């Protein structure tokens, strides 16, 4: 579907689904929360902050005097790992399961809160022995295994901000992030299991380290047992240093604004942004929203966020939010079709999962595979479903509720971003009569709106830009090493108001429908990628003179990456070979997730008189549509020529 068709389909969507009465009767949050927060927003967050155990109390909920830099829970001190682990053990919950881990190959581990305390403490002691100090940044490049959580919490425990790099990124991408963040210690694994095979991680880190002379230690978890190269003096096995440590470690309390982590995310330029989250506000924001949006009953729920820890969804809703709430979670290492297409449903049946949170791209893939697959499993334990990462089309929403949710479970479509740290716009499952495809309204304590270009709120039935008008606890504090870009990207368009970069619509009832990015950020299978970043990768190849990349609408992946490339004269005539070569080059520069679906070789690109590439027209071509208005082009016949070239090819 094109964006216009999406908007059309969304505006024709009129079905609503009220929460089941029984769900409402037992829900954690009632409609009153909206009134309470509207009457006294900071008082509301003050209440929410009581979910956290503070080593020293804060004196002020919010200091916004240096806007857009916020300080939340000013003067408060806490330890994130203590809040996620130790306090639950102290409260007698040591035997509660924190994670049911399911390896792709079928190996399993059950990790209780007491196990987690021991593992995290040992890992923290190991990091201290390796010379990691409070404030040092540690990079983590890992598969989806329990040690990834141990490593993150060990960092948090000693106040060393982590930067987790998604396992699909290339050596170059790792090196960029490690350098930008000033990392000296990297934690990785020999490899992880992907589609039934061990896939290397350590080898990718080795390659990255060639351009990271400041990294002195690489700590390696043995997961697959595959062969690895070894750099003496730099590389150490996790089993050699962590396992022999004491499981006693006293967590130190850090300032509420102490950095917890940096997560790199694609922006509109070639350089990824290091989004900085701090401790107190982030924990309050994630634990409150996890409890409210997923209606978490920690004593009985088995909760599953089927995402990767390498993305923000994993940070907030596999690690920090669920653990702060003493939840039992499922963690799955592999892909949904290994060894068969019913793998997720088998896992839900096995652990009697009650809540599933995943991306629309997964749901659309399951739709394609057919409803007969989930129908073979007992999914009756599920009581709530969530969606995140991209707009969910009404058909996928309905299918999800019907074939996974047994036609009864509420579905919460949750809108938020890496920058936000926590869910901001979402139904409340016991309160909201949901509409398929709508994130509905801002959560209690959050003030969202849709603005037109002039910065005025749009009326019902109108579209515009999504904005957040008041600060929230889990918000990013700045961009690592680039405060100017922080100001410019989010706060300059509408002074004092957070500009999300998403288009949105208010329907006749005033409910919010998020349409998707309005900038050069693409959303491919729920992964955030920048067109510019991929263009830069392409032009860094000797054969390429110029490149333009667009995200075209795609039924399964939401968007697909379509590249238009002008070759240098010397490289012309290479045919399919050069296309394969360029695709490989993008994999090397960024990673497999950024590999274009198609690379079209063209002789020219549509440009305005000021030299700007008109990607809108390229998108029209990629989506097989009659190109829109091209009157601002320097040469309006270019589009027709490109169309000819593309259809000829
Ligand atoms: C959590 C996460 C953020 C971008 C965001 C928007 C899109 C996320 C959405 C959604 C429509 C939803 N997005 N959730 N669009 N409806 N429920 O995904 O963070 O990777 O930073 O992506 O994803 O376009 O701006 P991140």
GROMACS .gro file of C-alpha atoms in nm, residues 15-20 23 34 292-295 354-360 363 382-415 423 425-441 443 512-513:
model
   75
   15UNK     CA    1  -1.468  -0.093   1.391
   16UNK     CA    2  -1.412  -0.058   1.766
   17UNK     CA    3  -1.339  -0.323   2.027
   18UNK     CA    4  -1.430  -0.255   2.388
   19UNK     CA    5  -1.224  -0.437   2.652
   20UNK     CA    6  -1.389  -0.753   2.790
   23UNK     CA    7  -1.050  -0.757   3.192
   34UNK     CA    8  -0.612   1.021   3.293
  292UNK     CA    9  -0.008   0.000   3.294
  293UNK     CA   10  -0.006  -0.088   2.923
  294UNK     CA   11   0.049  -0.463   2.969
  295UNK     CA   12  -0.163  -0.481   3.284
  354UNK     CA   13  -0.018  -1.460   2.887
  355UNK     CA   14   0.107  -1.151   2.702
  356UNK     CA   15   0.278  -1.120   2.363
  357UNK     CA   16   0.438  -0.799   2.234
  358UNK     CA   17   0.582  -0.793   1.881
  359UNK     CA   18   0.609  -0.597   1.556
  360UNK     CA   19   0.351  -0.575   1.275
  363UNK     CA   20   0.226  -1.046   1.226
  382UNK     CA   21  -0.290  -1.533   2.606
  383UNK     CA   22  -0.490  -1.249   2.757
  384UNK     CA   23  -0.330  -0.944   2.594
  385UNK     CA   24  -0.146  -0.865   2.271
  386UNK     CA   25   0.077  -0.570   2.187
  387UNK     CA   26   0.221  -0.421   1.871
  388UNK     CA   27   0.519  -0.189   1.828
  389UNK     CA   28   0.767  -0.051   1.581
  390UNK     CA   29   0.561   0.065   1.285
  391UNK     CA   30   0.205   0.143   1.188
  392UNK     CA   31  -0.010  -0.170   1.204
  393UNK     CA   32  -0.257  -0.195   0.920
  394UNK     CA   33  -0.615  -0.273   1.028
  395UNK     CA   34  -0.615  -0.615   0.856
  396UNK     CA   35  -0.305  -0.729   1.046
  397UNK     CA   36  -0.452  -0.596   1.370
  398UNK     CA   37  -0.778  -0.789   1.314
  399UNK     CA   38  -0.590  -1.105   1.217
  400UNK     CA   39  -0.370  -1.080   1.527
  401UNK     CA   40  -0.668  -1.045   1.757
  402UNK     CA   41  -0.868  -1.320   1.583
  403UNK     CA   42  -0.607  -1.588   1.520
  404UNK     CA   43  -0.362  -1.528   1.803
  405UNK     CA   44  -0.591  -1.362   2.056
  406UNK     CA   45  -0.885  -1.602   2.017
  407UNK     CA   46  -1.112  -1.311   1.919
  408UNK     CA   47  -1.116  -1.191   2.277
  409UNK     CA   48  -0.785  -1.037   2.387
  410UNK     CA   49  -0.737  -0.663   2.382
  411UNK     CA   50  -0.471  -0.545   2.135
  412UNK     CA   51  -0.257  -0.247   2.232
  413UNK     CA   52  -0.088  -0.061   1.948
  414UNK     CA   53   0.195   0.118   2.126
  415UNK     CA   54   0.367   0.418   1.971
  423UNK     CA   55   0.560   0.393   2.548
  425UNK     CA   56   0.076   0.673   2.299
  426UNK     CA   57  -0.126   0.356   2.344
  427UNK     CA   58  -0.461   0.222   2.450
  428UNK     CA   59  -0.496   0.114   2.813
  429UNK     CA   60  -0.621  -0.243   2.782
  430UNK     CA   61  -0.885  -0.224   3.056
  431UNK     CA   62  -1.009   0.121   2.957
  432UNK     CA   63  -0.986   0.193   2.587
  433UNK     CA   64  -1.231   0.081   2.321
  434UNK     CA   65  -0.965   0.021   2.058
  435UNK     CA   66  -0.975   0.088   1.685
  436UNK     CA   67  -0.768  -0.142   1.462
  437UNK     CA   68  -0.464   0.055   1.349
  438UNK     CA   69  -0.485   0.339   1.599
  439UNK     CA   70  -0.247   0.412   1.886
  440UNK     CA   71  -0.549   0.608   2.020
  441UNK     CA   72  -0.432   0.859   2.279
  443UNK     CA   73  -0.096   0.767   2.816
  512UNK     CA   74  -0.452   0.957   1.713
  513UNK     CA   75  -0.345   0.742   1.417
   0.00000   0.00000   0.00000
